[in-house]
Short mmCIF file of C-alpha atoms and ligand atoms in Angstrom, two decimals:
data_model
loop_
_atom_site.label_atom_id
_atom_site.label_comp_id
_atom_site.label_asym_id
_atom_site.label_seq_id
_atom_site.Cartn_x
_atom_site.Cartn_y
_atom_site.Cartn_z
CA UNK A 1 81.86 -41.72 6.55
CA UNK A 2 79.11 -39.15 6.83
CA UNK A 3 76.33 -39.96 4.42
CA UNK A 4 73.30 -38.15 3.09
CA UNK A 5 70.90 -40.97 2.25
CA UNK A 6 68.23 -40.08 -0.30
CA UNK A 7 65.22 -42.30 -0.73
CA UNK A 8 63.98 -40.88 -4.02
CA UNK A 9 60.96 -43.18 -4.24
CA UNK A 10 59.52 -41.56 -1.06
CA UNK A 11 57.98 -38.37 -2.35
CA UNK A 12 56.54 -36.05 0.25
CA UNK A 13 54.69 -32.71 0.13
CA UNK A 14 55.20 -29.99 -2.40
CA UNK A 15 57.48 -27.24 -1.11
CA UNK A 16 55.39 -24.09 -1.44
CA UNK A 17 57.54 -21.41 -3.06
CA UNK A 18 56.00 -18.96 -0.58
CA UNK A 19 58.34 -20.41 2.06
CA UNK A 20 60.88 -18.15 0.35
CA UNK A 21 58.69 -15.07 0.89
CA UNK A 22 59.64 -11.57 1.96
CA UNK A 23 58.40 -8.94 4.40
CA UNK A 24 58.57 -5.14 3.97
CA UNK A 25 57.41 -2.85 6.76
CA UNK A 26 57.21 0.92 7.13
CA UNK A 27 60.21 0.79 9.41
CA UNK A 28 63.49 2.67 9.14
CA UNK A 29 64.72 2.76 5.54
CA UNK A 30 62.93 -0.32 4.27
CA UNK A 31 60.11 1.26 2.25
CA UNK A 32 61.31 4.87 1.92
CA UNK A 33 64.82 5.09 0.44
CA UNK A 34 65.15 1.30 0.23
CA UNK A 35 62.30 0.56 -2.16
CA UNK A 36 60.34 3.72 -2.86
CA UNK A 37 62.13 6.93 -3.78
CA UNK A 38 59.25 8.68 -5.57
CA UNK A 39 58.76 9.44 -9.23
CA UNK A 40 60.82 12.65 -9.08
CA UNK A 41 63.92 11.10 -7.53
CA UNK A 42 67.33 11.25 -9.26
CA UNK A 43 67.70 7.60 -8.36
CA UNK A 44 66.52 5.61 -11.38
CA UNK A 45 63.00 4.40 -10.70
CA UNK A 46 59.85 3.13 -12.30
CA UNK A 47 56.74 4.73 -10.86
CA UNK A 48 58.76 5.59 -7.75
CA UNK A 49 60.25 2.10 -7.16
CA UNK A 50 64.06 1.97 -7.35
CA UNK A 51 65.05 0.07 -10.45
CA UNK A 52 68.27 -1.39 -8.97
CA UNK A 53 66.45 -2.90 -5.99
CA UNK A 54 63.54 -4.25 -8.02
CA UNK A 55 65.86 -5.79 -10.63
CA UNK A 56 68.02 -7.44 -7.97
CA UNK A 57 65.02 -8.84 -6.11
CA UNK A 58 63.46 -10.16 -9.33
CA UNK A 59 66.69 -11.97 -10.08
CA UNK A 60 66.73 -13.43 -6.55
CA UNK A 61 63.08 -14.47 -6.75
CA UNK A 62 60.32 -13.05 -4.56
CA UNK A 63 57.27 -15.33 -4.57
CA UNK A 64 55.22 -13.30 -2.09
CA UNK A 65 55.54 -10.03 -0.18
CA UNK A 66 53.98 -9.17 3.20
CA UNK A 67 53.14 -5.50 3.91
CA UNK A 68 52.67 -2.96 5.65
CA UNK A 69 53.90 -4.53 8.92
CA UNK A 70 54.60 -5.83 11.54
CA UNK A 71 53.74 -3.54 14.37
CA UNK A 72 53.25 -0.72 11.88
CA UNK A 73 50.24 -2.60 10.50
CA UNK A 74 48.65 -2.45 13.93
CA UNK A 75 48.33 1.32 13.68
CA UNK A 76 48.02 1.76 9.91
CA UNK A 77 44.89 3.40 8.54
CA UNK A 78 44.83 2.56 4.87
CA UNK A 79 42.52 5.44 3.86
CA UNK A 80 45.31 7.88 4.73
CA UNK A 81 47.48 6.25 2.08
CA UNK A 82 45.25 6.52 -1.00
CA UNK A 83 44.33 9.41 -3.28
CA UNK A 84 46.53 12.27 -4.53
CA UNK A 85 49.86 12.19 -2.67
CA UNK A 86 49.76 15.85 -1.71
CA UNK A 87 46.44 15.31 0.03
CA UNK A 88 47.39 12.20 1.98
CA UNK A 89 47.21 12.55 5.76
CA UNK A 90 50.54 12.07 7.56
CA UNK A 91 50.74 9.91 10.68
CA UNK A 92 53.28 9.23 13.42
CA UNK A 93 55.09 5.92 13.12
CA UNK A 94 55.00 5.63 16.88
CA UNK A 95 56.86 2.37 17.37
CA UNK A 96 59.66 2.89 14.89
CA UNK A 97 61.24 6.14 16.01
CA UNK A 98 58.20 8.42 16.01
CA UNK A 99 58.93 9.37 12.42
CA UNK A 100 56.33 11.26 10.41
CA UNK A 101 54.98 8.87 7.82
CA UNK A 102 53.74 10.85 4.82
CA UNK A 103 51.74 7.91 3.48
CA UNK A 104 53.13 8.35 -0.03
CA UNK A 105 53.61 4.61 -0.22
CA UNK A 106 50.13 3.18 0.21
CA UNK A 107 47.88 0.52 -1.24
CA UNK A 108 48.33 1.50 -4.91
CA UNK A 109 52.09 1.68 -4.51
CA UNK A 110 52.22 -1.72 -2.79
CA UNK A 111 50.42 -3.42 -5.65
CA UNK A 112 52.57 -1.55 -8.17
CA UNK A 113 55.66 -2.93 -6.40
CA UNK A 114 54.25 -6.45 -6.42
CA UNK A 115 53.43 -6.15 -10.10
CA UNK A 116 57.00 -5.06 -10.81
CA UNK A 117 58.38 -7.93 -8.71
CA UNK A 118 55.89 -10.38 -10.22
CA UNK A 119 54.95 -11.67 -6.77
CA UNK A 120 51.89 -12.65 -4.78
CA UNK A 121 50.46 -10.22 -2.26
CA UNK A 122 50.10 -10.58 1.50
CA UNK A 123 48.35 -7.60 3.08
CA UNK A 124 48.27 -7.38 6.88
CA UNK A 125 45.14 -5.78 8.30
CA UNK A 126 44.95 -3.50 11.34
CA UNK A 127 43.17 -5.16 14.22
CA UNK A 128 45.10 -3.21 16.86
CA UNK A 129 43.85 0.35 16.43
CA UNK A 130 41.54 -0.28 13.46
CA UNK A 131 37.92 -1.28 13.24
CA UNK A 132 36.00 -4.09 11.61
CA UNK A 133 34.46 -1.56 9.22
CA UNK A 134 37.87 -0.24 8.23
CA UNK A 135 39.14 -3.72 7.49
CA UNK A 136 36.04 -4.62 5.50
CA UNK A 137 36.32 -1.40 3.49
CA UNK A 138 39.97 -2.04 2.69
CA UNK A 139 39.25 -5.49 1.35
CA UNK A 140 36.35 -4.09 -0.69
CA UNK A 141 38.60 -1.30 -1.99
CA UNK A 142 41.28 -3.75 -3.11
CA UNK A 143 39.21 -6.56 -4.54
CA UNK A 144 35.66 -5.59 -5.47
CA UNK A 145 34.56 -5.38 -9.11
CA UNK A 146 31.04 -4.08 -8.44
CA UNK A 147 29.79 -0.49 -8.12
CA UNK A 148 30.34 -0.56 -4.36
CA UNK A 149 31.48 2.65 -2.62
CA UNK A 150 35.00 1.42 -2.03
CA UNK A 151 35.43 -0.03 -5.52
CA UNK A 152 34.32 3.32 -6.92
CA UNK A 153 36.75 5.15 -4.67
CA UNK A 154 39.53 2.94 -6.04
CA UNK A 155 38.42 3.85 -9.57
CA UNK A 156 38.38 7.53 -8.64
CA UNK A 157 41.95 7.09 -7.40
CA UNK A 158 43.01 5.79 -10.79
CA UNK A 159 42.66 2.03 -10.64
CA UNK A 160 39.81 0.41 -12.57
CA UNK A 161 40.57 -3.27 -12.01
CA UNK A 162 40.66 -4.87 -8.60
CA UNK A 163 43.92 -6.36 -7.39
CA UNK A 164 44.46 -9.89 -6.25
CA UNK A 165 44.95 -10.20 -2.50
CA UNK A 166 46.43 -13.66 -2.09
CA UNK A 167 46.84 -13.54 1.68
CA UNK A 168 45.27 -11.28 4.28
CA UNK A 169 46.58 -11.11 7.85
CA UNK A 170 43.87 -10.65 10.45
CA UNK A 171 46.00 -8.88 13.02
CA UNK A 172 49.70 -8.92 13.77
CA UNK A 173 51.33 -9.96 17.04
CA UNK A 174 48.02 -9.67 18.85
CA UNK A 175 49.80 -10.87 22.01
CA UNK A 176 52.03 -7.77 21.82
CA UNK A 177 52.02 -4.60 19.72
CA UNK A 178 48.72 -5.65 18.13
CA UNK A 179 46.75 -5.08 21.31
CA UNK A 180 48.32 -7.06 24.14
CA UNK A 181 45.41 -9.51 23.96
CA UNK A 182 44.83 -12.81 25.68
CA UNK A 183 44.52 -15.75 23.29
CA UNK A 184 40.85 -16.41 24.16
CA UNK A 185 39.98 -12.81 23.36
CA UNK A 186 41.95 -12.83 20.11
CA UNK A 187 40.34 -16.06 18.92
CA UNK A 188 36.88 -14.49 19.33
CA UNK A 189 37.97 -11.26 17.69
CA UNK A 190 39.48 -13.21 14.80
CA UNK A 191 36.09 -14.80 14.13
CA UNK A 192 34.39 -11.42 14.15
CA UNK A 193 36.89 -9.64 11.89
CA UNK A 194 37.20 -12.60 9.57
CA UNK A 195 33.46 -12.53 9.11
CA UNK A 196 33.78 -9.16 7.40
CA UNK A 197 36.83 -9.91 5.29
CA UNK A 198 34.57 -10.72 2.36
CA UNK A 199 35.61 -12.47 -0.80
CA UNK A 200 34.15 -9.82 -3.12
CA UNK A 201 35.95 -11.17 -6.13
CA UNK A 202 34.66 -14.64 -5.47
CA UNK A 203 31.12 -13.45 -4.68
CA UNK A 204 31.10 -11.50 -7.98
CA UNK A 205 32.14 -14.67 -9.84
CA UNK A 206 35.23 -12.86 -11.12
CA UNK A 207 37.55 -15.26 -9.37
CA UNK A 208 37.24 -18.78 -8.06
CA UNK A 209 40.00 -18.21 -5.56
CA UNK A 210 39.33 -16.99 -2.06
CA UNK A 211 41.62 -14.80 0.02
CA UNK A 212 43.80 -16.88 2.30
CA UNK A 213 43.32 -15.56 5.81
CA UNK A 214 46.18 -15.66 8.27
CA UNK A 215 45.52 -15.58 12.00
CA UNK A 216 48.00 -13.97 14.36
CA UNK A 217 49.87 -16.85 15.93
CA UNK A 218 52.35 -17.42 18.70
CA UNK A 219 55.49 -15.65 19.75
CA UNK A 220 58.33 -18.19 19.80
CA UNK A 221 57.35 -21.09 22.09
CA UNK A 222 54.05 -19.76 23.38
CA UNK A 223 52.26 -23.08 22.93
CA UNK A 224 49.28 -21.97 25.00
CA UNK A 225 48.58 -19.29 22.40
CA UNK A 226 48.62 -21.88 19.62
CA UNK A 227 46.38 -24.26 21.55
CA UNK A 228 43.81 -21.62 22.47
CA UNK A 229 43.73 -19.81 19.15
CA UNK A 230 43.60 -23.02 17.09
CA UNK A 231 40.73 -24.25 19.22
CA UNK A 232 38.91 -20.94 18.83
CA UNK A 233 39.35 -20.43 15.12
CA UNK A 234 38.56 -23.98 14.07
CA UNK A 235 35.59 -24.60 16.35
CA UNK A 236 32.60 -25.50 14.21
CA UNK A 237 29.01 -25.14 15.32
CA UNK A 238 27.15 -24.98 12.07
CA UNK A 239 28.97 -27.86 10.47
CA UNK A 240 31.02 -27.76 7.34
CA UNK A 241 30.62 -25.25 4.55
CA UNK A 242 29.72 -26.06 0.96
CA UNK A 243 33.31 -26.99 0.19
CA UNK A 244 33.45 -29.49 2.99
CA UNK A 245 35.74 -27.22 4.95
CA UNK A 246 35.30 -27.35 8.68
CA UNK A 247 34.99 -23.65 9.47
CA UNK A 248 31.53 -22.70 10.55
CA UNK A 249 31.87 -18.96 10.57
CA UNK A 250 30.96 -16.93 7.56
CA UNK A 251 34.33 -15.38 6.98
CA UNK A 252 35.80 -18.54 5.59
CA UNK A 253 38.42 -21.00 6.59
CA UNK A 254 41.64 -19.62 8.04
CA UNK A 255 44.54 -20.73 5.89
CA UNK A 256 47.30 -20.07 8.30
CA UNK A 257 48.51 -19.34 11.78
CA UNK A 258 51.49 -16.97 11.94
CA UNK A 259 54.55 -17.81 14.05
CA UNK A 260 57.11 -15.10 14.82
CA UNK A 261 60.58 -16.11 15.87
CA UNK A 262 63.90 -14.26 15.60
CA UNK A 263 67.37 -15.72 16.26
CA UNK A 264 69.01 -13.26 18.67
CA UNK A 265 72.47 -14.30 19.87
CA UNK A 266 72.33 -12.15 23.03
CA UNK A 267 69.26 -10.87 24.82
CA UNK A 268 66.88 -7.97 24.27
CA UNK A 269 69.18 -5.46 25.97
CA UNK A 270 72.33 -6.53 24.13
CA UNK A 271 71.60 -8.55 21.04
CA UNK A 272 75.18 -8.66 19.77
CA UNK A 273 76.99 -7.08 16.86
CA UNK A 274 76.28 -8.04 13.26
CA UNK A 275 79.96 -8.35 12.33
CA UNK A 276 82.03 -8.32 15.49
CA UNK A 277 81.19 -11.60 17.19
CA UNK A 278 83.13 -14.43 18.81
CA UNK A 279 82.78 -18.20 18.64
CA UNK A 280 80.26 -18.27 21.47
CA UNK A 281 78.01 -15.71 19.75
CA UNK A 282 78.36 -17.54 16.46
CA UNK A 283 77.16 -20.83 17.92
CA UNK A 284 74.44 -18.99 19.85
CA UNK A 285 73.17 -17.57 16.55
CA UNK A 286 73.12 -20.78 14.53
CA UNK A 287 71.79 -22.92 17.38
CA UNK A 288 69.03 -20.39 18.02
CA UNK A 289 68.20 -20.37 14.31
CA UNK A 290 68.07 -24.16 14.44
CA UNK A 291 65.55 -24.00 17.30
CA UNK A 292 63.04 -23.40 14.50
CA UNK A 293 62.92 -27.20 14.11
CA UNK A 294 61.56 -27.71 17.63
CA UNK A 295 59.16 -24.78 17.32
CA UNK A 296 57.66 -26.17 14.11
CA UNK A 297 57.40 -29.65 15.57
CA UNK A 298 55.73 -28.55 18.79
CA UNK A 299 53.38 -25.92 17.34
CA UNK A 300 52.69 -28.37 14.50
CA UNK A 301 51.74 -31.14 16.94
CA UNK A 302 49.17 -28.82 18.57
CA UNK A 303 47.83 -27.78 15.18
CA UNK A 304 47.54 -31.44 14.18
CA UNK A 305 45.00 -31.98 16.99
CA UNK A 306 42.70 -29.29 15.56
CA UNK A 307 43.57 -29.65 11.91
CA UNK A 308 44.76 -33.18 11.19
CA UNK A 309 44.51 -32.64 7.44
CA UNK A 310 46.98 -29.76 7.70
CA UNK A 311 44.80 -27.33 5.77
CA UNK A 312 45.96 -24.53 8.05
CA UNK A 313 49.57 -23.68 7.40
CA UNK A 314 52.06 -22.63 10.00
CA UNK A 315 53.05 -19.30 8.46
CA UNK A 316 56.40 -18.15 9.76
CA UNK A 317 55.80 -14.60 8.62
CA UNK A 318 58.58 -13.04 10.67
CA UNK A 319 61.92 -14.77 11.12
CA UNK A 320 65.63 -14.11 10.76
CA UNK A 321 68.60 -12.85 12.74
CA UNK A 322 68.30 -9.77 14.90
CA UNK A 323 71.40 -7.92 16.18
CA UNK A 324 72.03 -4.49 17.67
CA UNK A 325 71.44 -1.76 15.11
CA UNK A 326 74.62 -0.58 13.39
CA UNK A 327 76.45 2.04 15.43
CA UNK A 328 75.70 5.57 14.29
CA UNK A 329 72.25 4.65 12.93
CA UNK A 330 68.88 5.21 14.60
CA UNK A 331 68.49 2.17 16.90
CA UNK A 332 64.80 1.98 16.02
CA UNK A 333 65.57 1.69 12.31
CA UNK A 334 66.95 -1.81 12.91
CA UNK A 335 69.67 -1.50 10.27
CA UNK A 336 72.25 -4.28 10.48
CA UNK A 337 75.01 -5.65 8.27
CA UNK A 338 74.84 -9.20 7.01
CA UNK A 339 77.61 -11.80 6.83
CA UNK A 340 78.25 -15.45 6.00
CA UNK A 341 76.85 -16.19 9.48
CA UNK A 342 73.48 -14.87 8.26
CA UNK A 343 73.60 -16.95 5.09
CA UNK A 344 74.23 -20.04 7.22
CA UNK A 345 71.39 -19.17 9.60
CA UNK A 346 69.07 -18.56 6.64
CA UNK A 347 69.94 -21.74 4.77
CA UNK A 348 69.77 -24.02 7.77
CA UNK A 349 66.31 -22.54 8.34
CA UNK A 350 65.31 -23.11 4.69
CA UNK A 351 66.35 -26.74 5.04
CA UNK A 352 64.17 -27.01 8.15
CA UNK A 353 61.21 -25.32 6.42
CA UNK A 354 61.55 -27.63 3.40
CA UNK A 355 61.48 -30.69 5.65
CA UNK A 356 58.19 -29.45 7.13
CA UNK A 357 56.59 -28.47 3.83
CA UNK A 358 53.40 -30.27 4.83
CA UNK A 359 52.79 -27.77 7.64
CA UNK A 360 54.88 -24.71 6.75
CA UNK A 361 53.05 -23.15 3.81
CA UNK A 362 54.65 -19.72 3.81
CA UNK A 363 57.47 -17.84 5.55
CA UNK A 364 58.53 -14.20 5.27
CA UNK A 365 62.01 -13.21 6.31
CA UNK A 366 62.35 -9.90 8.16
CA UNK A 367 62.96 -7.80 6.20
CA UNK A 368 63.51 -7.31 2.47
CA UNK A 369 65.59 -4.09 2.37
CA UNK A 370 67.72 -2.20 4.95
CA UNK A 371 66.03 -3.72 8.02
CA UNK A 372 67.20 -6.71 10.10
CA UNK A 373 68.32 -9.69 7.94
CA UNK A 374 67.96 -7.86 4.64
CA UNK A 375 68.42 -9.07 1.07
CA UNK A 376 69.85 -5.78 -0.14
CA UNK A 377 71.25 -2.70 1.56
CA UNK A 378 71.16 0.79 0.09
CA UNK A 379 73.03 4.02 0.66
CA UNK A 380 71.91 6.93 -1.51
CA UNK A 381 71.93 5.66 -5.08
CA UNK A 382 74.12 2.64 -4.21
CA UNK A 383 72.88 -0.86 -3.53
CA UNK A 384 74.62 -4.07 -2.42
CA UNK A 385 73.46 -7.66 -2.27
CA UNK A 386 73.95 -9.39 1.08
CA UNK A 387 75.03 -12.99 1.71
CA UNK A 388 71.37 -13.68 2.57
CA UNK A 389 70.41 -12.52 -0.94
CA UNK A 390 72.75 -15.14 -2.41
CA UNK A 391 71.36 -17.77 -0.05
CA UNK A 392 67.80 -17.13 -1.26
CA UNK A 393 68.90 -17.25 -4.89
CA UNK A 394 70.72 -20.56 -4.39
CA UNK A 395 67.61 -22.28 -3.05
CA UNK A 396 65.36 -21.42 -6.01
CA UNK A 397 65.45 -25.03 -7.21
CA UNK A 398 63.28 -26.00 -4.23
CA UNK A 399 60.44 -23.63 -5.21
CA UNK A 400 57.31 -25.71 -5.76
CA UNK A 401 59.41 -28.88 -6.05
CA UNK A 402 58.48 -32.12 -4.31
CA UNK A 403 60.22 -32.84 -1.04
CA UNK A 404 62.10 -36.15 -1.12
CA UNK A 405 62.81 -38.28 1.94
CA UNK A 406 66.42 -37.84 3.02
CA UNK A 407 68.49 -38.15 6.18
CA UNK A 408 72.03 -37.62 7.36
CA UNK A 409 73.99 -40.47 8.92
CA UNK A 410 77.11 -40.16 11.04
CA UNK A 411 76.87 -36.45 11.80
CA UNK A 412 77.38 -35.02 15.26
CA UNK A 413 76.37 -32.04 17.34
CA UNK A 414 78.99 -29.34 17.66
CA UNK A 415 79.34 -26.36 19.99
CA UNK A 416 81.49 -23.49 21.17
CA UNK A 417 84.41 -24.30 23.48
CA UNK A 418 82.40 -23.75 26.65
CA UNK A 419 79.65 -26.02 25.31
CA UNK A 420 76.93 -23.41 25.75
CA UNK A 421 75.24 -23.85 22.38
CA UNK A 422 74.93 -27.15 20.55
CA UNK A 423 73.84 -27.53 16.95
CA UNK A 424 73.95 -30.22 14.24
CA UNK A 425 77.03 -29.75 12.09
CA UNK A 426 75.17 -30.19 8.77
CA UNK A 427 71.62 -29.38 7.63
CA UNK A 428 70.14 -30.69 4.39
CA UNK A 429 67.05 -31.06 2.26
CA UNK A 430 66.32 -32.68 -1.09
CA UNK A 431 63.56 -32.03 -3.60
CA UNK A 432 62.65 -33.08 -7.12
CA UNK A 433 61.58 -30.54 -9.73
CA UNK A 434 59.00 -31.16 -12.44
CA UNK A 435 61.78 -31.87 -14.98
CA UNK A 436 62.95 -34.76 -12.80
CA UNK A 437 66.15 -33.10 -11.56
CA UNK A 438 67.02 -33.17 -7.87
CA UNK A 439 68.02 -30.15 -5.81
CA UNK A 440 70.22 -31.07 -2.85
CA UNK A 441 71.11 -28.27 -0.43
CA UNK A 442 73.65 -28.59 2.36
CA UNK A 443 74.67 -26.18 5.10
CA UNK A 444 77.88 -26.86 7.00
CA UNK A 445 77.71 -24.70 10.11
CA UNK A 446 80.98 -26.01 11.61
CA UNK A 447 83.25 -23.07 12.25
CA UNK A 448 86.51 -24.92 11.70
CA UNK A 449 85.82 -28.28 10.08
CA UNK A 450 85.30 -29.09 6.45
CA UNK A 451 82.94 -32.00 5.78
CA UNK A 452 83.47 -34.98 3.53
CA UNK A 453 80.13 -36.42 2.64
CA UNK A 454 78.75 -39.20 0.53
CA UNK A 455 75.44 -38.40 -1.14
CA UNK A 456 73.75 -41.73 -1.79
CA UNK A 457 70.55 -42.18 -3.79
CA UNK A 458 68.61 -45.37 -3.35
CA UNK A 459 68.54 -46.43 -7.01
CA UNK A 460 68.93 -43.30 -9.10
CA UNK A 461 72.23 -42.99 -10.97
CA UNK A 462 73.33 -39.39 -11.50
CA UNK A 463 74.61 -38.49 -14.94
CA UNK A 464 75.41 -34.87 -14.38
CA UNK A 465 75.77 -32.50 -11.45
CA UNK A 466 75.88 -28.72 -11.44
CA UNK A 467 76.93 -27.18 -8.16
CA UNK A 468 77.36 -23.80 -6.51
CA UNK A 469 78.87 -22.78 -3.18
CA UNK A 470 78.61 -19.78 -0.88
CA UNK A 471 81.42 -19.61 1.64
CA UNK A 472 83.97 -17.38 3.32
CA UNK A 473 85.12 -16.31 6.74
CA UNK A 474 82.13 -16.39 9.02
CA UNK A 475 82.05 -12.60 9.29
CA UNK A 476 82.73 -11.99 5.58
CA UNK A 477 80.32 -9.47 4.12
CA UNK A 478 79.78 -7.06 1.26
CA UNK A 479 80.23 -3.32 1.56
CA UNK A 480 79.49 -0.39 -0.72
CA UNK A 481 83.22 -0.23 -1.48
CA UNK A 482 83.62 -3.97 -1.93
CA UNK A 483 80.25 -5.32 -3.03
CA UNK A 484 81.39 -8.73 -4.32
CA UNK A 485 83.38 -10.13 -1.37
CA UNK A 486 80.66 -12.70 -0.72
CA UNK A 487 79.00 -14.21 -3.75
CA UNK A 488 78.06 -17.62 -5.09
CA UNK A 489 80.65 -19.45 -7.19
CA UNK A 490 80.87 -22.74 -9.02
CA UNK A 491 81.56 -25.72 -6.72
CA UNK A 492 83.82 -28.44 -8.09
CA UNK A 493 85.03 -30.41 -5.09
CA UNK A 494 82.93 -33.50 -5.84
CA UNK A 495 82.98 -36.64 -7.93
CA UNK A 496 80.09 -38.65 -9.30
CA UNK A 497 80.00 -42.21 -7.97
CA UNK A 498 77.94 -45.31 -8.64
CA UNK A 499 75.43 -44.37 -5.92
CA UNK A 500 75.48 -40.61 -6.10
CA UNK A 501 78.46 -38.46 -5.34
CA UNK A 502 81.24 -37.71 -2.90
CA UNK A 503 82.03 -34.17 -1.93
CA UNK A 504 84.02 -32.10 0.50
CA UNK A 505 82.55 -28.81 1.63
CA UNK A 506 84.62 -26.26 3.55
CA UNK A 507 83.80 -24.97 7.02
CA UNK A 508 80.96 -22.41 7.12
CA UNK A 509 79.63 -23.11 3.65
CA UNK A 510 76.42 -23.66 1.76
CA UNK A 511 76.36 -25.99 -1.25
CA UNK A 512 73.58 -26.47 -3.78
CA UNK A 513 73.66 -29.45 -6.14
CA UNK A 514 71.42 -29.88 -9.15
CA UNK A 515 71.57 -33.56 -9.93
CA UNK A 516 70.31 -35.07 -13.19
O1 LIG B 601 60.26 -6.98 12.13
C1 LIG B 601 60.30 -6.03 13.15
C2 LIG B 601 59.17 -6.17 14.14
O2 LIG B 601 59.30 -7.35 14.84
C3 LIG B 601 57.77 -6.22 13.59
O3 LIG B 601 57.22 -4.98 13.36
C4 LIG B 601 57.00 -6.90 14.68
O4 LIG B 601 55.87 -7.56 14.20
C5 LIG B 601 58.04 -7.80 15.33
O5 LIG B 601 58.01 -7.72 16.69
#
């Protein structure tokens, strides 16, 4: 019998809700059309933000949003995106199709969106084509309460109060589109830029919280990058600061190192189709998604050497599935459909993130709307929720809950017929919320086999269980004509036992149990 053993007395780290974070870039139809349609649009909106999209995302839960990129951030000049819209300077979005970006969605609009979503903010600075001065000015513009030039410019542009910048990215993909840098060079540059990302709010005594700074981390398994950058950004020299933190440089302690990793079933020339895929491509996708476990372990082990107290989070601020863009769409708009396969890839990854809650402090799936593994897709005034949307919503019980020790017994590795791609058949994680209830999430990635499983607590005796399931054919998906093909329903195929419960979950399914 396969068993999920739960040792409820072994409480681990808190699962930071920011692990369920989002990413929105000026890319394709993510921002324009997908989120922002402008105040004068016929599509219902509040201050330019589409009401249908904002309402759906609020229901799903967005703890934190990263913006403006991605590679777009590496060439974004924030000054061009503030002030009266008619006077904003357009730019060329050189990486994503050479489109003319009118800069109508800028800093003020980003914070308006976050206010509507009720989420934390993660702003990514431009270290690629920008300057130290520009970055310093932006932070002053967003956060300063004094009579400084940038705070006054913000006031002139209609915003009296500063905003709260929870996270600030010091560069994006500095090994690639951010400047093609070597890790030694980036580590030094990080120290310099970070020095000028001032905590105005904190210096003005208007907040006791500092901005959490995120360093640009490795691509996939580039462990040398992690080693070199961690060494460079944590090296002391002047000893600890007044908080006992180990960073010696004036800019403050980095809070995170960003890892980027996408699960691509094929290769960069032929990534595979989002809906038309065979068994081999299916197992390639889920096994590549599951590689996240090894990446976290290995990057985490390097980080442990430099930061044994785990104050610096591994921030997986770009992850998800990446297929060929849908036929008939601009290939550089990265628009792809989303099926049960994506929900399985997402939830197995959530289970991995949860298990590493001590080191993974935030993650941002790419991307929130109309790009890559999106939560919602739009077409004109229509909007549909994807299977990935439902996956995120199902896992809400883990937000800020305490990770509980758990392990699967008796499970095996499965693969496609040719045995090219192996993956565990089930993924799981367990947490306990403040009200004492347990959230147990299970992903059965097996293409053909259902799973009978015993869920066994150590001593706890369940009195009630509420359960939901997301399942369907592996390529099942929602369309604008049939928007409810894939959705979460009540799960009843379980019985409460002395030790916990017994359940049977179908092939390619995700189950969430709330156990009291
Ligand atoms: O998410 C799409 C792109 O992927 C981002 O702009 C970039 O950072 C990454 O390479």
